[in-house]
Short mmCIF file of C-alpha atoms in Angstrom, two decimals:
data_model
loop_
_atom_site.label_atom_id
_atom_site.label_comp_id
_atom_site.label_asym_id
_atom_site.label_seq_id
_atom_site.Cartn_x
_atom_site.Cartn_y
_atom_site.Cartn_z
CA MET A 1 37.75 7.71 -2.22
CA SER A 2 34.93 9.67 -3.08
CA GLY A 3 31.17 8.04 -4.41
CA ILE A 4 31.22 11.27 -6.70
CA LEU A 5 34.15 10.17 -8.31
CA ARG A 6 33.92 6.19 -8.61
CA ALA A 7 31.06 7.97 -10.74
CA ALA A 8 32.49 10.37 -12.93
CA ASN A 9 30.91 10.43 -16.22
CA GLY A 10 35.28 10.72 -18.45
CA ARG A 11 38.04 12.97 -17.68
CA SER A 12 37.38 16.87 -17.76
CA LEU A 13 39.38 17.92 -20.59
CA GLU A 14 40.52 14.58 -21.42
CA GLU A 15 43.28 16.07 -24.33
CA ILE A 16 44.82 17.44 -21.28
CA ASN A 17 43.96 15.87 -18.24
CA SER A 18 47.00 14.19 -16.74
CA THR A 19 49.52 15.51 -18.87
CA ILE A 20 51.81 16.95 -17.01
CA PRO A 21 53.21 14.43 -13.88
CA MET A 22 53.96 15.46 -10.68
CA PRO A 23 57.16 16.80 -8.89
CA PRO A 24 59.15 14.23 -7.35
CA LYS A 25 58.16 13.91 -2.76
CA ASP A 26 60.98 15.18 -1.58
CA ALA A 27 61.10 17.82 -4.70
CA SER A 28 61.40 21.23 -2.49
CA PHE A 29 58.73 24.37 -2.31
CA TRP A 30 60.32 25.72 -5.38
CA ARG A 31 60.53 23.17 -7.36
CA ASN A 32 56.85 22.09 -6.30
CA LEU A 33 54.90 25.97 -7.10
CA ALA A 34 56.85 25.55 -10.34
CA ARG A 35 55.16 22.47 -11.48
CA PHE A 36 52.29 23.62 -10.22
CA SER A 37 52.17 27.00 -11.31
CA GLY A 38 49.93 27.75 -14.64
CA PRO A 39 46.26 26.98 -14.12
CA GLY A 40 46.29 30.22 -11.62
CA ALA A 41 47.30 32.19 -14.40
CA LEU A 42 44.28 30.95 -17.25
CA VAL A 43 42.20 31.73 -13.78
CA ALA A 44 43.89 35.57 -13.05
CA VAL A 45 43.04 36.49 -15.92
CA GLY A 46 39.41 36.30 -16.49
CA TYR A 47 40.55 38.80 -13.19
CA MET A 48 41.62 41.10 -15.73
CA ASP A 49 39.88 40.42 -18.83
CA PRO A 50 38.59 43.46 -21.08
CA GLY A 51 35.33 43.61 -18.72
CA ASN A 52 37.70 44.65 -15.36
CA TRP A 53 38.90 47.73 -17.17
CA VAL A 54 35.33 49.10 -18.30
CA THR A 55 34.19 48.69 -14.65
CA SER A 56 37.59 49.34 -13.04
CA ILE A 57 38.40 52.58 -14.63
CA GLY A 58 34.91 53.41 -15.11
CA GLY A 59 34.73 53.21 -11.45
CA GLY A 60 37.55 55.29 -10.57
CA SER A 61 36.72 58.18 -13.13
CA ARG A 62 33.39 58.47 -11.80
CA TYR A 63 33.62 57.93 -7.86
CA GLY A 64 37.64 58.44 -7.65
CA TYR A 65 39.44 55.72 -5.12
CA LEU A 66 35.67 54.90 -3.47
CA LEU A 67 35.20 52.00 -4.47
CA LEU A 68 39.20 49.91 -4.33
CA SER A 69 37.55 48.33 -1.04
CA VAL A 70 35.10 46.65 -3.43
CA VAL A 71 38.28 45.17 -5.60
CA LEU A 72 39.73 44.21 -2.49
CA LEU A 73 37.01 42.38 -0.83
CA SER A 74 36.11 41.13 -4.26
CA SER A 75 40.01 39.63 -4.36
CA LEU A 76 39.67 37.84 -1.28
CA VAL A 77 36.30 36.26 -1.96
CA ALA A 78 37.67 35.09 -5.24
CA MET A 79 40.47 33.40 -3.76
CA LEU A 80 38.59 31.71 -1.39
CA LEU A 81 36.11 30.71 -4.18
CA GLN A 82 38.61 29.40 -6.83
CA HIS A 83 40.58 26.93 -3.86
CA PHE A 84 37.25 25.84 -3.21
CA SER A 85 36.74 25.28 -6.95
CA ALA A 86 40.81 24.09 -7.19
CA LYS A 87 39.81 21.27 -4.16
CA LEU A 88 36.75 20.45 -5.90
CA GLY A 89 39.10 19.01 -8.77
CA ILE A 90 41.55 17.54 -7.01
CA VAL A 91 39.56 15.92 -4.35
CA THR A 92 37.16 14.59 -7.50
CA GLY A 93 38.67 14.53 -9.97
CA LEU A 94 35.72 16.07 -11.67
CA ASP A 95 34.88 19.76 -12.59
CA LEU A 96 32.19 21.57 -11.36
CA ALA A 97 30.43 20.86 -14.38
CA GLN A 98 30.83 17.11 -13.95
CA ALA A 99 29.97 17.60 -9.74
CA THR A 100 26.81 19.62 -10.24
CA ARG A 101 25.02 17.14 -13.11
CA LEU A 102 25.72 14.19 -10.95
CA HIS A 103 23.33 15.75 -8.62
CA THR A 104 20.39 16.60 -10.68
CA SER A 105 18.32 15.69 -13.81
CA LYS A 106 18.96 15.31 -17.19
CA ARG A 107 16.41 17.87 -17.52
CA MET A 108 18.02 20.46 -14.64
CA GLY A 109 20.96 19.42 -16.27
CA VAL A 110 20.27 21.72 -19.32
CA ALA A 111 18.78 24.17 -17.83
CA LEU A 112 21.98 24.62 -15.57
CA TRP A 113 23.79 24.75 -18.85
CA VAL A 114 21.78 26.96 -20.38
CA VAL A 115 22.58 30.08 -17.62
CA ALA A 116 26.42 28.96 -17.76
CA GLU A 117 26.63 29.30 -21.53
CA LEU A 118 24.64 32.73 -20.99
CA ALA A 119 27.83 33.69 -18.02
CA ILE A 120 30.02 32.32 -20.74
CA MET A 121 28.73 34.71 -23.59
CA ALA A 122 28.78 38.01 -20.94
CA THR A 123 32.08 37.31 -20.44
CA GLU A 124 33.06 37.10 -23.71
CA VAL A 125 30.34 40.19 -24.93
CA ALA A 126 33.35 42.17 -23.03
CA GLU A 127 36.50 39.79 -24.25
CA VAL A 128 35.82 40.07 -28.06
CA LEU A 129 34.83 43.75 -27.81
CA GLY A 130 37.45 44.53 -25.56
CA SER A 131 40.23 42.65 -28.27
CA ALA A 132 38.42 44.11 -31.54
CA ILE A 133 38.41 48.15 -30.20
CA ALA A 134 42.31 47.60 -29.23
CA LEU A 135 42.71 46.39 -33.14
CA HIS A 136 40.29 49.61 -33.72
CA LEU A 137 42.81 51.97 -31.98
CA LEU A 138 46.19 50.02 -32.99
CA PHE A 139 45.20 49.72 -36.83
CA GLY A 140 41.95 51.42 -37.50
CA LEU A 141 40.64 48.54 -38.34
CA PRO A 142 36.20 48.46 -38.06
CA ILE A 143 34.82 47.16 -34.42
CA LEU A 144 33.04 44.88 -36.35
CA VAL A 145 36.07 43.15 -38.05
CA GLY A 146 37.41 42.83 -35.85
CA VAL A 147 35.08 41.17 -34.01
CA LEU A 148 34.67 38.41 -37.11
CA LEU A 149 38.80 38.11 -36.86
CA THR A 150 38.55 36.88 -32.98
CA VAL A 151 36.46 33.85 -34.25
CA LEU A 152 39.95 33.02 -34.98
CA ASP A 153 41.19 32.03 -31.64
CA VAL A 154 39.80 28.98 -31.77
CA LEU A 155 42.41 27.76 -34.66
CA LEU A 156 45.34 30.13 -32.26
CA LEU A 157 43.83 27.66 -29.41
CA LEU A 158 43.10 24.16 -31.73
CA LEU A 159 47.00 25.01 -32.88
CA LEU A 160 48.20 26.35 -28.82
CA LEU A 161 47.28 22.62 -27.71
CA ARG A 162 49.50 21.30 -30.56
CA ILE A 163 52.74 21.95 -28.41
CA GLY A 164 51.93 21.46 -24.79
CA PHE A 165 49.52 22.62 -21.85
CA ARG A 166 52.42 24.13 -20.30
CA LYS A 167 52.73 26.13 -23.27
CA ILE A 168 49.43 27.76 -23.64
CA GLU A 169 50.60 28.64 -19.70
CA ALA A 170 53.64 30.49 -20.10
CA ILE A 171 52.11 32.54 -23.17
CA VAL A 172 49.37 33.59 -20.57
CA ALA A 173 51.96 34.49 -17.52
CA THR A 174 53.83 36.16 -20.75
CA LEU A 175 51.19 38.24 -21.90
CA ILE A 176 49.94 39.39 -18.00
CA LEU A 177 53.73 40.33 -17.46
CA THR A 178 52.73 43.04 -20.02
CA ILE A 179 48.99 43.88 -19.04
CA VAL A 180 50.99 44.58 -14.78
CA LEU A 181 54.09 46.36 -16.32
CA VAL A 182 52.38 48.61 -18.79
CA PHE A 183 49.60 50.25 -16.05
CA ALA A 184 52.16 50.25 -13.33
CA TYR A 185 54.66 52.21 -15.30
CA GLU A 186 50.98 54.82 -16.33
CA VAL A 187 49.83 54.71 -12.78
CA ALA A 188 53.42 55.83 -11.49
CA LEU A 189 53.68 58.70 -14.16
CA ALA A 190 49.83 60.07 -12.94
CA ASN A 191 51.03 60.47 -9.53
CA PRO A 192 48.17 59.31 -7.36
CA ASP A 193 47.38 60.89 -4.12
CA PHE A 194 48.64 57.82 -1.75
CA ALA A 195 46.00 59.21 1.41
CA ALA A 196 42.77 58.54 -1.01
CA ILE A 197 44.41 55.42 -1.99
CA ALA A 198 44.72 53.90 1.95
CA ALA A 199 41.26 55.58 2.43
CA GLY A 200 39.82 54.07 -0.40
CA PHE A 201 40.79 50.62 1.22
CA ILE A 202 38.16 51.23 3.76
CA PRO A 203 34.70 49.91 3.17
CA GLN A 204 32.21 52.96 3.12
CA ALA A 205 28.27 53.36 3.11
CA GLU A 206 28.07 55.00 -0.43
CA VAL A 207 29.12 51.55 -1.45
CA LEU A 208 25.62 51.27 -1.69
CA GLU A 209 24.01 53.83 -3.02
CA PRO A 210 22.58 54.23 -6.50
CA GLY A 211 24.48 54.42 -9.17
CA ARG A 212 27.50 53.37 -7.49
CA LEU A 213 26.24 50.38 -6.04
CA THR A 214 25.68 49.52 -10.10
CA MET A 215 29.44 50.01 -10.84
CA ALA A 216 30.45 47.95 -7.65
CA LEU A 217 28.81 44.75 -9.07
CA GLY A 218 29.78 45.00 -12.43
CA ILE A 219 33.40 44.87 -10.59
CA ILE A 220 31.69 42.06 -8.20
CA GLY A 221 30.84 40.46 -11.31
CA ALA A 222 33.76 40.85 -13.49
CA THR A 223 35.84 40.16 -10.39
CA VAL A 224 34.79 36.97 -9.01
CA MET A 225 33.29 35.47 -12.31
CA PRO A 226 30.93 31.88 -12.80
CA HIS A 227 33.22 30.63 -15.67
CA ASN A 228 36.21 30.66 -13.73
CA LEU A 229 34.64 28.50 -11.24
CA TYR A 230 34.40 25.94 -14.15
CA LEU A 231 37.41 26.60 -15.23
CA HIS A 232 40.05 25.77 -12.76
CA SER A 233 37.94 22.55 -10.62
CA SER A 234 39.00 21.58 -14.63
CA ILE A 235 42.63 22.70 -15.56
CA VAL A 236 44.42 21.72 -12.13
CA GLN A 237 43.40 18.19 -13.27
CA SER A 238 46.51 18.58 -15.95
CA ARG A 239 48.62 17.90 -13.17
CA ALA A 240 48.60 13.48 -12.49
CA VAL A 241 47.84 13.39 -9.09
CA ASP A 242 47.69 9.92 -7.54
CA ARG A 243 44.06 10.36 -5.68
CA SER A 244 44.72 6.98 -3.76
CA ASP A 245 47.47 8.99 -1.88
CA PRO A 246 46.41 11.41 0.54
CA GLY A 247 49.78 12.65 1.03
CA GLU A 248 49.90 13.52 -2.95
CA VAL A 249 45.98 15.15 -3.07
CA LYS A 250 47.93 17.21 -0.07
CA ARG A 251 50.55 18.34 -1.70
CA ALA A 252 48.57 18.82 -4.90
CA LEU A 253 46.03 21.10 -2.85
CA ARG A 254 48.28 22.96 -1.25
CA PHE A 255 50.38 24.49 -3.84
CA ALA A 256 47.33 24.32 -6.31
CA THR A 257 45.93 27.63 -3.73
CA TRP A 258 50.01 28.86 -3.62
CA ASP A 259 49.52 28.90 -7.91
CA SER A 260 45.74 30.58 -7.49
CA ASN A 261 46.61 33.20 -4.75
CA LEU A 262 49.27 34.41 -5.78
CA GLN A 263 48.42 34.94 -9.37
CA LEU A 264 44.86 36.36 -8.18
CA GLY A 265 47.54 38.48 -6.19
CA ALA A 266 48.70 39.67 -9.27
CA ALA A 267 44.98 40.31 -10.54
CA PHE A 268 44.68 42.50 -7.46
CA PHE A 269 47.17 44.61 -8.27
CA VAL A 270 46.37 45.45 -11.80
CA ASN A 271 42.42 45.63 -11.27
CA CYS A 272 44.18 48.46 -8.69
CA LEU A 273 45.84 49.94 -11.18
CA LEU A 274 42.93 50.75 -13.73
CA LEU A 275 40.66 51.80 -11.08
CA LEU A 276 43.84 54.13 -9.99
CA LEU A 277 44.26 55.35 -13.50
CA GLY A 278 41.14 56.04 -14.10
CA ALA A 279 41.39 58.04 -10.23
CA ALA A 280 44.08 59.36 -10.28
CA LEU A 281 44.12 60.89 -14.44
CA PHE A 282 40.43 61.44 -15.35
CA TYR A 283 38.47 61.66 -11.46
CA GLY A 284 36.15 65.43 -11.43
CA ALA A 285 37.56 66.30 -14.76
CA GLY A 286 34.37 67.00 -15.88
CA ASP A 287 34.98 64.98 -19.07
CA ASP A 288 33.62 61.40 -20.77
CA PHE A 289 36.23 58.57 -20.06
CA SER A 290 33.46 55.80 -19.93
CA THR A 291 35.35 54.32 -23.56
CA PHE A 292 38.53 52.73 -23.79
CA THR A 293 38.85 55.43 -26.86
CA ALA A 294 38.23 58.48 -25.12
CA VAL A 295 40.77 57.04 -22.41
CA TYR A 296 43.43 56.44 -25.64
CA ASP A 297 42.60 59.47 -26.15
CA ALA A 298 43.38 61.10 -23.00
CA LEU A 299 46.23 58.98 -22.64
CA GLN A 300 47.82 60.86 -26.15
CA ASN A 301 45.97 64.67 -25.03
CA PRO A 302 47.96 66.87 -22.83
CA SER A 303 45.25 69.01 -22.49
CA LEU A 304 43.71 65.82 -20.87
CA SER A 305 45.60 63.86 -17.95
CA GLY A 306 48.74 66.13 -17.80
CA ALA A 307 52.08 65.72 -18.86
CA ILE A 308 52.17 62.22 -18.74
CA ALA A 309 50.17 62.36 -22.25
CA SER A 310 52.22 60.59 -24.80
CA PRO A 311 51.15 58.04 -28.22
CA VAL A 312 53.44 56.03 -26.52
CA LEU A 313 51.20 55.45 -22.83
CA SER A 314 48.35 55.35 -25.29
CA THR A 315 49.50 52.83 -27.71
CA LEU A 316 51.01 50.45 -24.40
CA PHE A 317 47.43 50.92 -23.32
CA ALA A 318 46.20 49.29 -26.45
CA VAL A 319 48.51 46.94 -26.58
CA ALA A 320 47.60 45.58 -23.30
CA LEU A 321 44.14 46.05 -23.86
CA LEU A 322 44.56 43.14 -26.74
CA ALA A 323 46.84 40.97 -24.59
CA SER A 324 43.67 41.74 -21.96
CA GLY A 325 41.05 40.40 -24.39
CA GLN A 326 43.55 37.89 -25.87
CA ASN A 327 43.91 35.98 -22.90
CA ALA A 328 40.75 35.99 -21.88
CA THR A 329 38.76 34.47 -24.91
CA ILE A 330 41.44 31.71 -25.18
CA THR A 331 40.20 30.40 -21.17
CA GLY A 332 36.36 30.90 -22.28
CA THR A 333 36.73 28.29 -25.20
CA LEU A 334 37.97 26.40 -23.01
CA THR A 335 35.47 26.65 -20.09
CA GLY A 336 32.51 26.44 -22.87
CA GLN A 337 33.66 22.64 -23.67
CA ILE A 338 34.06 22.25 -20.13
CA VAL A 339 30.55 23.01 -19.19
CA MET A 340 29.21 21.27 -22.34
CA GLU A 341 31.02 18.72 -21.59
CA GLY A 342 29.68 18.63 -18.16
CA PHE A 343 26.20 19.42 -17.93
CA LEU A 344 24.74 18.13 -21.69
CA ARG A 345 27.10 14.40 -21.69
CA VAL A 346 28.09 16.03 -24.85
CA ARG A 347 31.17 14.28 -26.21
CA LEU A 348 32.38 15.97 -29.60
CA PRO A 349 35.78 16.43 -31.85
CA MET A 350 38.01 18.65 -30.44
CA TRP A 351 37.57 21.44 -33.43
CA LEU A 352 34.39 20.68 -33.66
CA ARG A 353 33.35 21.26 -29.78
CA ARG A 354 35.60 24.93 -30.09
CA LEU A 355 34.09 26.27 -32.91
CA ILE A 356 30.11 25.44 -31.25
CA THR A 357 31.70 27.07 -28.19
CA ARG A 358 33.13 30.05 -29.55
CA THR A 359 30.28 30.62 -32.37
CA LEU A 360 27.55 31.27 -29.63
CA ALA A 361 29.38 33.55 -27.75
CA VAL A 362 30.25 35.68 -30.95
CA ILE A 363 27.15 35.61 -32.57
CA PRO A 364 25.74 37.81 -29.68
CA VAL A 365 28.64 40.58 -29.70
CA ILE A 366 28.47 40.52 -33.67
CA ILE A 367 24.24 41.07 -33.57
CA LEU A 368 25.05 44.13 -30.82
CA THR A 369 28.17 45.27 -32.68
CA VAL A 370 25.93 45.28 -36.05
CA LYS A 371 23.02 47.33 -33.95
CA TYR A 372 24.39 50.07 -31.69
CA GLY A 373 27.83 50.12 -35.12
CA GLY A 374 31.33 52.68 -33.62
CA ASP A 375 28.67 54.39 -30.73
CA GLU A 376 31.81 53.21 -28.25
CA VAL A 377 29.15 54.54 -25.55
CA MET A 378 27.14 52.10 -26.05
CA LEU A 379 29.48 49.12 -26.97
CA ASP A 380 30.87 50.41 -23.49
CA ASN A 381 27.56 50.26 -21.44
CA ILE A 382 26.96 46.32 -22.51
CA MET A 383 30.04 45.93 -21.11
CA ILE A 384 29.32 47.05 -17.31
CA TYR A 385 26.13 45.70 -18.18
CA SER A 386 27.50 42.06 -19.49
CA GLN A 387 29.58 42.84 -15.49
CA VAL A 388 26.56 42.77 -13.88
CA PHE A 389 25.11 40.16 -14.96
CA LEU A 390 28.02 37.59 -14.42
CA SER A 391 26.95 38.28 -10.97
CA LEU A 392 23.54 37.81 -11.14
CA ALA A 393 24.50 34.04 -12.13
CA LEU A 394 27.16 33.70 -9.86
CA PRO A 395 25.24 32.61 -6.56
CA ILE A 396 23.82 29.57 -9.58
CA SER A 397 27.62 28.36 -10.01
CA MET A 398 28.63 29.25 -6.32
CA ILE A 399 25.52 27.04 -4.17
CA PRO A 400 26.80 23.49 -5.72
CA LEU A 401 30.28 24.44 -5.14
CA VAL A 402 29.93 25.43 -1.06
CA TRP A 403 27.88 22.53 -0.62
CA PHE A 404 30.05 19.99 -2.65
CA THR A 405 33.10 20.80 -0.69
CA SER A 406 31.89 21.50 2.71
CA SER A 407 30.68 18.41 2.38
CA ARG A 408 32.00 14.86 4.05
CA LYS A 409 30.40 12.46 1.88
CA ILE A 410 31.57 13.62 -1.73
CA MET A 411 35.34 15.16 -0.12
CA GLY A 412 36.01 13.18 2.47
CA ASP A 413 36.64 13.73 6.18
CA ALA A 414 40.29 15.14 5.44
CA PHE A 415 39.20 17.77 2.70
CA ALA A 416 36.61 18.73 3.08
CA ASN A 417 35.53 22.67 4.01
CA PRO A 418 36.87 23.55 8.08
CA ARG A 419 33.51 25.22 9.63
CA TRP A 420 34.88 28.33 8.57
CA ALA A 421 35.37 28.55 5.30
CA ALA A 422 32.11 26.77 4.85
CA ILE A 423 30.57 29.40 6.62
CA ALA A 424 32.18 32.07 4.90
CA GLY A 425 30.96 30.56 1.89
CA TRP A 426 27.91 30.33 2.88
CA ILE A 427 27.84 33.88 4.05
CA ILE A 428 29.47 35.32 0.88
CA THR A 429 26.58 33.87 -1.75
CA ALA A 430 23.46 35.42 0.45
CA VAL A 431 25.54 38.51 0.68
CA LEU A 432 25.55 38.60 -3.32
CA THR A 433 22.18 37.51 -3.83
CA ALA A 434 20.94 40.33 -1.66
CA LEU A 435 23.54 42.52 -3.45
CA ASN A 436 21.90 41.06 -6.08
CA PHE A 437 18.55 41.65 -5.27
CA GLN A 438 18.87 45.38 -4.45
CA LEU A 439 20.14 45.71 -8.33
CA VAL A 440 17.49 44.28 -9.87
CA LEU A 441 15.27 46.41 -8.21
CA GLU A 442 16.74 49.32 -8.86
CA LEU A 443 17.75 48.16 -11.95
CA LEU A 444 13.30 48.03 -12.14
CA VAL A 445 12.00 50.88 -10.31
#
C-alpha cells in the first residue's frame, strides 16, 4: 500500500465515505456498472452547467460550427483527467486536495486553497446567475431575488444527504436526462447543417484568431473544470473498496472509469447540442443572442428562430437552464467542503461548513448582480470570463494530479499511469498553459 495513504489526515467527505458496498466479485458487468454509476453523473453536471451554456451557445451563434472541434478535444481531455482523478481517490484513499496538502507546507496549502476557492467562486458565478435568470424567465422574479434563493441550495443538499447519497446521484441523473431530451428535441427541430457539423469537428487554425481564442478557452474552462478534479477524487470513495485487495481496487477503477466516460459522453452530447442550437438558429442572423433572455425570446419569436418558435420551446429552455444550475450548485457546495478540509484540514459541523463554502461563493455573485442590475449582457459577459478564469486556474490542479497519478511511489507499480498517459497528461498541461499565456497577453493588449 502506498505511503501517501498511511499519511492520510481523515477521510474525504467522511459522512458518505465507504457508505455504498461493493457488489459480489462474481457480479455481472451490468450489476457492477449499476453499483458504480453515480459519481460520474455528479462530475458530468459541471460539464453542462450554465457556464457551458453561455460559451457553447455564444460560440455557435458567433462562429457557427467552427468550435465543435474545441468541444470534442475538451471532452477527450476531460475523460483522461477525470480518469486520473478517480484513480487517485480509489487507489490512495485521498482526494486531490488532501494529497496535494501532504506534499506542501501549511502556507502553500492555504495559498492553494485560495486558488481552489476562487475557481469554485468562478464556477458558482455561472451556476447561480444561470439559476437566477431561469427563475426570472419562468416566474418573473428579479435576478437578485433569484440569486438569494440559491442560498437555500445548502439546506436542500443537507436534506438530500439525509436520504442517502445514492438518492442525490439519482436526482442528478434525472435532471441530466431532462437537459438532454430538451435540447435533442430543440436541435432536431432546428434542422442543423450536417455537412457543416462534420467539418466543425476538424480542428482549424481559425480557432486561434483573436475573439475566437477567447471563446475557445471559455469553452475549455467550462468543460475541463478544476473543481471537478477535486470532486471526483473524493466522491468515488463513497464505494467501500477494500484497498488491501489489488483485484478489488482494479475492479473499482475499471467501473468508475466506465461510469465517468459514459456520463462525460452525455455531457459532450449536451455541449454539442448547445453549440448546434446557437449555430443553426442564430448564426448570421445579425442580432445579438449572447444572453439567455435573448435566446429565450428568440425561441418564441418566429421571425428570429423560424417556424419552430413556440412558448413551449422557450419554457423548456428555461426549465433545462434551471435544472442545469441546480445540478451544478449541489456539486459546487460539495467541492467547497472537500477543498476546505483537504487544504486547511479544518473540520467543522456539516451545516456550518457547507454554509461557509456556499456563502463564500455567493457573495461575489450578489455584488456583481447589485452592481450591474438587470444588465444581462454584462452578466453573461461575466459568466464567459468566469469560464476563462477556470481555464487559467486549471493547470494549478492538473500539475499535481498528473504528478501523483504518474508516481510509482505514490500509486504503486500496478496503478501508476502508463508512460503514454503520463506523457499525454503533461502535454495537455503544457499546451493549455501556453494557450492561457497567449490569452492573457491578448486581453492585456
